[in-house]
């Protein structure tokens, strides 16, 4: 881990200097949202201070500058996930909106009564509820792939529930509760062989693994900027151009039109057809700096560092008496959902907060997964590139002290 510039990285994130309840902040809630480097914060305030303007429709200098900076983010994310073209990159408010865009737009023309959609037991509510809604509206059947006791997708179950009626599979790339990295390339290959549309929820994967949508060959890939050191309120839907072309718009309004007449409206070209109204301009611009930050460090280096930290954390956490990690796939990132015998996760969360340690407690928006494991919730540690072994040690010592074990 020596070559990873952890000390300078920590200085880049101003919030990490905070004291919480008189302790140094230990931020282990990165799966909920990551902290932001100064460069992202500066870029957003720079937009508001120096060139705040609406985009795409003005000829004046500020509008042109704002439009250019906004569109630079599109080019940046296109390269970051290796999409073929900027037309395949649609800005949204986040993963949740992205999945709703896909389900509602595809639902209008692609599905008919009796068609089947497959998700899995480990999905975030954002990848369950939109499909339930469209299934109810169009009389579709929603099938769930089993998750094994280890916290992996049961591939045999997946193959068994595919039928001639299966129209779409929507799956999480990396589980926000288990940390499991799913074999999405293999899954998408099965989808493509069977002419099934594939949607990948990349909310957790975008900052912790290399994303190459052409290599995965999925139809859609969805992500949120705030999980990758960028601002909240910005996300991306990647979609293959052919499908996006066919799909009707998600929302109507300004920007998504070519011509409006009372006799009928024609829609704008991709990707603007899906970007109705004034977008979150400042935050889209800030998102570019988040990607720059990741790229400057190097994704491979980040992954290497996080993998080592995950292994270290796993070893240390397992030394806590009564500690049980939920989800032990051999292919996982630094996300640990856990229970401690005779200690409620909620109490643990509060007591750790008193020591400045932020962990998440509850069902993590995966209630069906909790049901599967007969739990009503867990505590969760989720690591990011600025976390350290010392923080893991402090966490483990704090838990041991609280438990008096
Ligand atoms: C796997 C997964 N999918 C979807 C979401 C929803 O993301 P957002 O709240 O940014 O829309 C999350 C957020 O925690 C997530 O972890």
Coordinates of N, CA and C in Angstrom, one line a residue, residues 203-387:
X203 N -24.7 1.6 -9.4 CA -24.5 2.6 -8.4 C -23.3 2.4 -7.5
X204 N -23.1 1.1 -7.1 CA -21.9 0.9 -6.3 C -20.7 0.5 -7.0
X205 N -20.8 0.1 -8.3 CA -19.7 -0.4 -9.0 C -18.8 0.7 -9.6
X206 N -19.5 1.9 -9.9 CA -18.8 2.9 -10.7 C -17.5 3.4 -10.1
X207 N -17.4 3.4 -8.8 CA -16.2 4.0 -8.1 C -15.3 2.9 -7.7
X208 N -15.7 1.6 -7.8 CA -14.9 0.5 -7.2 C -14.5 -0.6 -8.2
X209 N -14.9 -0.4 -9.4 CA -14.5 -1.4 -10.4 C -14.4 -0.7 -11.8
X210 N -13.7 -1.3 -12.7 CA -13.5 -0.7 -14.1 C -14.8 -1.0 -14.8
X211 N -15.4 0.0 -15.4 CA -16.6 -0.2 -16.2 C -16.4 0.0 -17.7
X212 N -16.7 -1.0 -18.4 CA -16.5 -1.0 -19.9 C -17.8 -1.5 -20.5
X213 N -18.7 -0.6 -20.8 CA -20.1 -1.0 -21.2 C -20.0 -1.8 -22.6
X214 N -19.0 -1.5 -23.4 CA -19.0 -2.2 -24.7 C -18.5 -3.7 -24.4
X215 N -17.6 -3.8 -23.5 CA -17.1 -5.1 -23.1 C -18.2 -5.9 -22.4
X216 N -18.9 -5.3 -21.5 CA -20.0 -6.0 -20.8 C -21.1 -6.3 -21.8
X217 N -21.3 -5.4 -22.8 CA -22.3 -5.5 -23.9 C -23.7 -5.5 -23.4
X218 N -23.9 -4.7 -22.3 CA -25.3 -4.6 -21.7 C -26.0 -3.5 -22.6
X219 N -27.3 -3.6 -22.4 CA -28.1 -2.6 -23.2 C -28.2 -1.2 -22.4
X220 N -28.2 -1.4 -21.0 CA -28.3 -0.1 -20.2 C -27.3 -0.3 -19.0
X221 N -26.7 0.8 -18.6 CA -25.9 0.8 -17.4 C -26.2 2.1 -16.7
X222 N -26.5 2.0 -15.4 CA -27.0 3.2 -14.7 C -26.1 3.5 -13.5
X223 N -25.9 4.8 -13.2 CA -25.0 5.1 -12.1 C -25.4 6.5 -11.5
X224 N -24.8 6.8 -10.3 CA -25.0 8.0 -9.6 C -23.7 8.7 -9.3
X225 N -23.6 10.0 -9.6 CA -22.3 10.7 -9.3 C -21.9 10.7 -7.9
X226 N -22.9 10.8 -7.0 CA -22.5 11.0 -5.6 C -21.9 9.8 -4.9
X227 N -22.0 8.6 -5.6 CA -21.3 7.4 -5.0 C -19.9 7.3 -5.5
X228 N -19.5 8.3 -6.4 CA -18.1 8.3 -6.9 C -17.4 9.6 -6.7
X229 N -17.6 10.2 -5.5 CA -16.9 11.4 -5.1 C -17.5 12.7 -5.8
X230 N -18.6 12.5 -6.5 CA -19.2 13.6 -7.2 C -20.4 14.1 -6.4
X231 N -21.1 15.1 -7.0 CA -22.2 15.7 -6.2 C -23.5 14.9 -6.3
X232 N -24.4 15.2 -5.4 CA -25.7 14.5 -5.4 C -26.6 15.2 -6.5
X233 N -27.6 14.5 -6.9 CA -28.5 15.0 -7.9 C -28.1 14.9 -9.3
X234 N -27.1 14.0 -9.5 CA -26.6 13.8 -10.9 C -26.4 12.3 -11.1
X235 N -26.9 11.8 -12.2 CA -26.7 10.4 -12.5 C -26.6 10.3 -14.0
X236 N -26.4 9.0 -14.5 CA -26.2 8.8 -15.9 C -27.0 7.5 -16.3
X237 N -27.7 7.6 -17.4 CA -28.2 6.3 -18.0 C -27.3 6.2 -19.3
X238 N -26.6 5.1 -19.3 CA -26.0 4.7 -20.6 C -27.0 3.8 -21.3
X239 N -27.2 4.0 -22.5 CA -28.1 3.1 -23.3 C -27.6 2.9 -24.7
X240 N -27.7 1.7 -25.2 CA -27.3 1.5 -26.6 C -28.1 2.4 -27.5
X241 N -27.5 3.0 -28.5 CA -28.1 4.0 -29.3 C -29.4 3.5 -29.9
X242 N -29.3 2.3 -30.4 CA -30.5 1.8 -31.2 C -31.7 1.8 -30.3
X243 N -31.5 1.3 -29.0 CA -32.7 1.2 -28.1 C -33.2 2.6 -27.7
X244 N -32.2 3.5 -27.4 CA -32.6 4.9 -27.0 C -33.4 5.5 -28.2
X245 N -32.9 5.3 -29.4 CA -33.6 5.9 -30.5 C -35.1 5.4 -30.6
X246 N -35.3 4.1 -30.3 CA -36.7 3.6 -30.4 C -37.5 4.0 -29.3
X247 N -36.9 4.4 -28.1 CA -37.7 4.6 -26.9 C -38.4 6.0 -27.0
X248 N -39.7 6.0 -26.4 CA -40.3 7.3 -26.3 C -39.7 8.1 -25.2
X249 N -39.9 9.4 -25.2 CA -39.3 10.2 -24.1 C -39.9 9.8 -22.7
X250 N -39.1 10.1 -21.7 CA -39.6 9.8 -20.3 C -40.4 11.0 -19.8
X251 N -39.9 12.2 -20.0 CA -40.7 13.4 -19.5 C -40.8 14.4 -20.7
X252 N -41.8 15.1 -20.7 CA -42.0 16.1 -21.7 C -41.7 17.5 -21.2
X253 N -41.3 18.4 -22.1 CA -41.0 19.8 -21.6 C -40.0 20.4 -22.5
X254 N -39.3 21.5 -22.0 CA -38.3 22.2 -22.8 C -37.1 21.3 -23.0
X255 N -36.3 21.6 -24.0 CA -35.0 20.9 -24.3 C -35.2 19.6 -25.0
X256 N -36.2 18.8 -24.7 CA -36.4 17.5 -25.3 C -37.1 17.5 -26.7
X257 N -37.4 18.8 -27.1 CA -38.2 18.9 -28.4 C -37.4 19.4 -29.5
X258 N -37.9 19.1 -30.7 CA -37.4 19.7 -31.9 C -38.3 20.9 -32.3
X259 N -39.6 20.5 -32.4 CA -40.6 21.5 -32.8 C -41.9 21.3 -32.1
X260 N -42.5 22.3 -31.5 CA -43.8 22.1 -30.8 C -44.9 22.9 -31.5
X261 N -45.9 22.2 -31.9 CA -47.1 22.8 -32.5 C -48.3 22.2 -31.8
X262 N -49.4 22.9 -31.8 CA -50.6 22.3 -31.1 C -51.0 21.1 -31.9
X263 N -50.6 21.0 -33.2 CA -51.0 19.8 -34.0 C -50.1 18.6 -33.7
X264 N -49.0 18.9 -33.0 CA -48.1 17.7 -32.6 C -46.7 18.2 -32.4
X265 N -45.9 17.4 -31.7 CA -44.6 17.9 -31.3 C -43.6 16.8 -31.8
X266 N -42.4 17.3 -32.3 CA -41.4 16.3 -32.7 C -40.3 16.4 -31.7
X267 N -39.6 15.3 -31.4 CA -38.7 15.3 -30.3 C -37.2 15.5 -30.8
X268 N -36.4 15.9 -29.8 CA -35.0 16.3 -30.1 C -34.2 15.0 -30.4
X269 N -33.0 15.2 -30.9 CA -32.1 14.1 -31.1 C -31.6 13.6 -29.7
X270 N -31.0 12.4 -29.8 CA -30.3 11.8 -28.6 C -29.1 12.7 -28.2
X271 N -28.8 12.8 -27.0 CA -29.5 12.3 -25.8 C -30.5 13.2 -25.3
X272 N -30.7 14.4 -26.0 CA -31.6 15.5 -25.4 C -33.0 15.1 -25.3
X273 N -33.4 14.1 -26.1 CA -34.8 13.6 -26.0 C -35.2 13.2 -24.6
X274 N -34.2 12.8 -23.9 CA -34.4 12.3 -22.5 C -34.0 13.3 -21.4
X275 N -33.7 14.5 -21.8 CA -33.3 15.5 -20.8 C -34.2 16.7 -20.8
X276 N -35.5 16.5 -20.4 CA -36.4 17.6 -20.4 C -36.1 18.6 -19.3
X277 N -36.3 19.8 -19.6 CA -36.1 20.9 -18.5 C -34.7 21.2 -18.2
X278 N -34.5 22.3 -17.4 CA -33.2 22.7 -17.1 C -32.5 21.7 -16.2
X279 N -31.4 21.1 -16.6 CA -30.8 20.1 -15.8 C -30.0 20.7 -14.6
X280 N -29.4 19.8 -13.8 CA -28.6 20.2 -12.6 C -27.2 20.6 -13.1
X281 N -27.1 21.8 -13.8 CA -25.9 22.2 -14.5 C -24.7 22.2 -13.7
X282 N -24.7 22.9 -12.6 CA -23.5 23.1 -11.7 C -23.0 21.7 -11.2
X283 N -23.9 20.8 -10.9 CA -23.5 19.5 -10.4 C -23.0 18.6 -11.5
X284 N -23.6 18.7 -12.7 CA -23.0 17.9 -13.8 C -21.6 18.4 -14.0
X285 N -21.4 19.7 -14.0 CA -20.0 20.2 -14.2 C -19.1 19.7 -13.1
X286 N -19.5 19.7 -11.9 CA -18.7 19.2 -10.8 C -18.4 17.7 -10.9
X287 N -19.3 17.0 -11.5 CA -19.1 15.5 -11.7 C -17.8 15.3 -12.5
X288 N -17.6 16.1 -13.5 CA -16.4 16.0 -14.3 C -15.1 15.9 -13.4
X289 N -15.1 16.8 -12.4 CA -13.9 16.8 -11.6 C -13.8 15.6 -10.7
X290 N -14.9 15.0 -10.4 CA -14.9 13.7 -9.6 C -14.2 12.6 -10.5
X291 N -14.6 12.6 -11.7 CA -14.0 11.6 -12.6 C -12.6 11.9 -12.9
X292 N -12.2 13.2 -13.0 CA -10.8 13.5 -13.1 C -10.0 13.0 -11.9
X293 N -10.7 13.2 -10.7 CA -10.0 12.8 -9.5 C -9.7 11.3 -9.5
X294 N -10.7 10.5 -9.9 CA -10.5 9.0 -10.0 C -9.4 8.7 -11.0
X295 N -9.5 9.4 -12.2 CA -8.6 9.1 -13.2 C -7.1 9.5 -12.9
X296 N -7.0 10.6 -12.2 CA -5.6 11.0 -11.8 C -5.0 10.0 -10.9
X297 N -5.8 9.5 -10.0 CA -5.2 8.5 -9.1 C -5.0 7.1 -9.8
X298 N -5.9 6.9 -10.8 CA -5.8 5.6 -11.5 C -6.7 4.6 -10.9
X299 N -7.7 4.1 -11.7 CA -8.7 3.2 -11.2 C -8.0 1.9 -10.7
X300 N -7.0 1.4 -11.4 CA -6.4 0.1 -11.0 C -5.7 0.3 -9.7
X301 N -5.1 1.4 -9.5 CA -4.4 1.7 -8.2 C -5.4 1.8 -7.1
X302 N -6.5 2.5 -7.3 CA -7.5 2.6 -6.3 C -8.1 1.2 -5.9
X303 N -8.4 0.4 -6.9 CA -8.9 -0.9 -6.7 C -8.0 -1.7 -5.9
X304 N -6.7 -1.7 -6.2 CA -5.7 -2.4 -5.5 C -5.6 -2.0 -4.0
X305 N -5.7 -0.7 -3.8 CA -5.6 -0.2 -2.4 C -6.9 -0.6 -1.7
X306 N -8.0 -0.5 -2.3 CA -9.3 -0.8 -1.6 C -9.4 -2.3 -1.4
X307 N -8.8 -3.1 -2.3 CA -8.9 -4.6 -2.1 C -8.0 -5.0 -0.8
X308 N -6.9 -4.3 -0.7 CA -6.0 -4.6 0.4 C -6.7 -4.2 1.7
X309 N -7.3 -3.0 1.7 CA -8.0 -2.5 2.9 C -9.1 -3.4 3.2
X310 N -9.8 -3.9 2.2 CA -11.0 -4.9 2.4 C -10.5 -6.1 3.1
X311 N -9.3 -6.7 2.6 CA -8.8 -7.9 3.2 C -8.4 -7.7 4.7
X312 N -7.7 -6.5 4.9 CA -7.3 -6.2 6.3 C -8.5 -6.0 7.2
X313 N -9.5 -5.3 6.7 CA -10.7 -5.1 7.5 C -11.4 -6.4 7.8
X314 N -11.5 -7.2 6.8 CA -12.2 -8.5 7.0 C -11.6 -9.3 8.1
X315 N -10.3 -9.3 8.1 CA -9.5 -10.1 9.1 C -9.8 -9.5 10.5
X316 N -9.7 -8.2 10.5 CA -9.8 -7.5 11.8 C -11.3 -7.7 12.4
X317 N -12.2 -7.5 11.5 CA -13.6 -7.6 11.9 C -14.0 -9.0 12.4
X318 N -13.4 -10.0 11.7 CA -13.7 -11.3 12.2 C -13.1 -11.7 13.5
X319 N -12.2 -10.8 14.0 CA -11.6 -11.0 15.3 C -12.6 -10.5 16.4
X320 N -13.7 -9.9 16.1 CA -14.6 -9.4 17.1 C -15.5 -10.5 17.5
X321 N -15.6 -10.8 18.8 CA -16.4 -11.9 19.3 C -17.9 -11.7 18.9
X322 N -18.5 -12.7 18.3 CA -20.0 -12.7 18.0 C -20.3 -11.9 16.7
X323 N -19.3 -11.5 16.0 CA -19.4 -10.7 14.8 C -19.7 -11.7 13.6
X324 N -20.8 -11.4 12.8 CA -21.2 -12.2 11.7 C -21.3 -11.3 10.4
X325 N -20.5 -11.6 9.4 CA -20.6 -10.8 8.2 C -21.7 -11.5 7.3
X326 N -22.6 -10.7 6.8 CA -23.6 -11.2 5.9 C -23.1 -11.1 4.4
X327 N -22.8 -12.2 3.8 CA -22.4 -12.1 2.4 C -20.9 -12.4 2.4
X328 N -20.5 -13.6 2.0 CA -19.0 -13.9 2.0 C -18.6 -14.4 0.6
X329 N -19.1 -13.7 -0.4 CA -18.6 -14.1 -1.8 C -17.1 -13.9 -1.8
X330 N -16.4 -14.7 -2.6 CA -15.0 -14.5 -2.8 C -14.7 -13.3 -3.7
X331 N -15.8 -12.8 -4.4 CA -15.6 -11.7 -5.2 C -16.5 -10.5 -4.7
X332 N -15.9 -9.8 -3.8 CA -16.7 -8.7 -3.2 C -15.8 -7.4 -3.0
X333 N -16.4 -6.3 -2.8 CA -15.6 -5.1 -2.5 C -15.7 -4.8 -1.0
X334 N -15.2 -3.7 -0.6 CA -15.1 -3.4 0.9 C -16.4 -2.9 1.5
X335 N -17.5 -3.7 1.3 CA -18.7 -3.5 2.0 C -19.0 -4.6 2.9
X336 N -19.2 -4.3 4.2 CA -19.5 -5.4 5.2 C -20.7 -5.1 6.0
X337 N -21.8 -5.9 5.7 CA -23.0 -5.8 6.5 C -22.8 -6.9 7.6
X338 N -23.1 -6.5 8.8 CA -22.9 -7.4 9.9 C -23.9 -7.3 11.0
X339 N -23.9 -8.4 11.8 CA -24.7 -8.4 13.0 C -23.7 -8.8 14.1
X340 N -24.0 -8.4 15.3 CA -23.2 -8.8 16.5 C -24.2 -9.4 17.5
X341 N -23.8 -10.6 17.9 CA -24.7 -11.3 18.8 C -25.1 -10.5 20.0
X342 N -26.4 -10.5 20.3 CA -26.9 -9.8 21.5 C -26.6 -8.3 21.5
X343 N -26.5 -7.7 20.3 CA -26.2 -6.2 20.3 C -27.0 -5.7 19.1
X344 N -27.9 -4.8 19.4 CA -28.8 -4.3 18.3 C -28.0 -3.3 17.4
X345 N -28.1 -3.5 16.1 CA -27.3 -2.6 15.2 C -27.6 -1.2 15.4
X346 N -28.8 -0.8 15.8 CA -29.2 0.6 15.9 C -28.4 1.2 17.1
X347 N -28.3 0.4 18.2 CA -27.5 0.9 19.4 C -26.1 1.0 19.0
X348 N -25.6 0.0 18.2 CA -24.2 0.1 17.8 C -23.9 1.3 17.0
X349 N -24.8 1.6 16.1 CA -24.6 2.8 15.2 C -24.5 4.1 16.1
X350 N -25.4 4.2 17.1 CA -25.4 5.4 17.9 C -24.2 5.5 18.8
X351 N -23.8 4.3 19.3 CA -22.6 4.3 20.2 C -21.3 4.6 19.4
X352 N -21.3 4.1 18.2 CA -20.1 4.4 17.4 C -20.1 5.9 17.0
X353 N -21.2 6.5 16.7 CA -21.3 7.9 16.4 C -20.7 8.7 17.5
X354 N -20.9 8.3 18.7 CA -20.3 9.0 19.9 C -18.8 9.0 19.8
X355 N -18.2 8.1 19.0 CA -16.8 8.1 18.8 C -16.4 8.6 17.5
X356 N -17.3 9.3 16.8 CA -17.0 9.9 15.5 C -17.0 8.9 14.3
X357 N -17.5 7.7 14.6 CA -17.5 6.7 13.5 C -18.9 6.7 12.8
X358 N -18.9 6.9 11.5 CA -20.2 6.8 10.8 C -20.3 5.5 10.1
X359 N -21.3 4.7 10.6 CA -21.6 3.5 9.9 C -23.1 3.5 9.6
X360 N -23.6 2.8 8.6 CA -25.0 2.8 8.3 C -25.7 1.6 9.0
X361 N -26.9 1.9 9.5 CA -27.7 0.8 10.1 C -29.1 0.7 9.5
X362 N -29.7 -0.5 9.5 CA -31.0 -0.6 8.9 C -31.1 -1.7 7.9
X363 N -32.0 -1.5 6.9 CA -32.2 -2.5 5.9 C -31.5 -2.2 4.6
X364 N -30.8 -1.0 4.5 CA -30.1 -0.5 3.4 C -30.8 -0.6 2.1
X365 N -32.1 -0.3 2.2 CA -33.0 -0.3 1.0 C -33.0 -1.6 0.3
X366 N -32.8 -2.7 1.1 CA -32.9 -4.1 0.5 C -33.7 -4.9 1.4
X367 N -34.9 -4.6 1.6 CA -35.8 -5.3 2.5 C -36.0 -6.8 2.1
X368 N -36.2 -7.1 0.8 CA -36.4 -8.5 0.4 C -35.1 -9.3 0.8
X369 N -33.9 -8.7 0.7 CA -32.7 -9.4 1.0 C -32.6 -9.7 2.5
X370 N -33.1 -8.7 3.3 CA -33.1 -8.9 4.8 C -34.0 -10.0 5.1
X371 N -35.2 -10.0 4.4 CA -36.2 -11.1 4.7 C -35.5 -12.5 4.4
X372 N -34.8 -12.5 3.3 CA -34.2 -13.8 2.9 C -33.3 -14.3 4.0
X373 N -32.5 -13.4 4.7 CA -31.6 -13.8 5.7 C -32.3 -13.7 7.1
X374 N -33.6 -13.5 7.1 CA -34.3 -13.5 8.4 C -33.8 -12.4 9.3
X375 N -33.5 -11.2 8.8 CA -33.0 -10.1 9.6 C -33.9 -8.9 9.4
X376 N -34.0 -8.0 10.3 CA -34.7 -6.8 10.1 C -33.7 -5.7 9.7
X377 N -32.5 -5.9 9.9 CA -31.5 -4.9 9.6 C -30.1 -5.4 10.0
X378 N -29.1 -4.6 9.6 CA -27.7 -4.9 9.9 C -27.0 -3.5 10.1
X379 N -25.8 -3.6 10.6 CA -24.9 -2.4 10.6 C -24.0 -2.7 9.3
X380 N -23.5 -1.6 8.7 CA -22.7 -1.7 7.5 C -21.5 -0.8 7.5
X381 N -20.4 -1.4 7.3 CA -19.2 -0.6 7.0 C -18.9 -0.6 5.5
X382 N -18.7 0.5 4.9 CA -18.4 0.5 3.5 C -17.2 1.5 3.3
X383 N -16.2 0.9 2.6 CA -14.9 1.6 2.5 C -14.7 2.4 1.2
X384 N -13.9 3.4 1.3 CA -13.6 4.2 0.1 C -12.1 4.5 0.0
X385 N -11.6 5.1 -1.0 CA -10.2 5.3 -1.3 C -9.5 6.1 -0.2
X386 N -10.2 6.9 0.6 CA -9.5 7.7 1.6 C -9.5 7.0 3.0
X387 N -10.1 5.8 3.1 CA -10.1 5.2 4.4 C -8.7 4.5 4.7

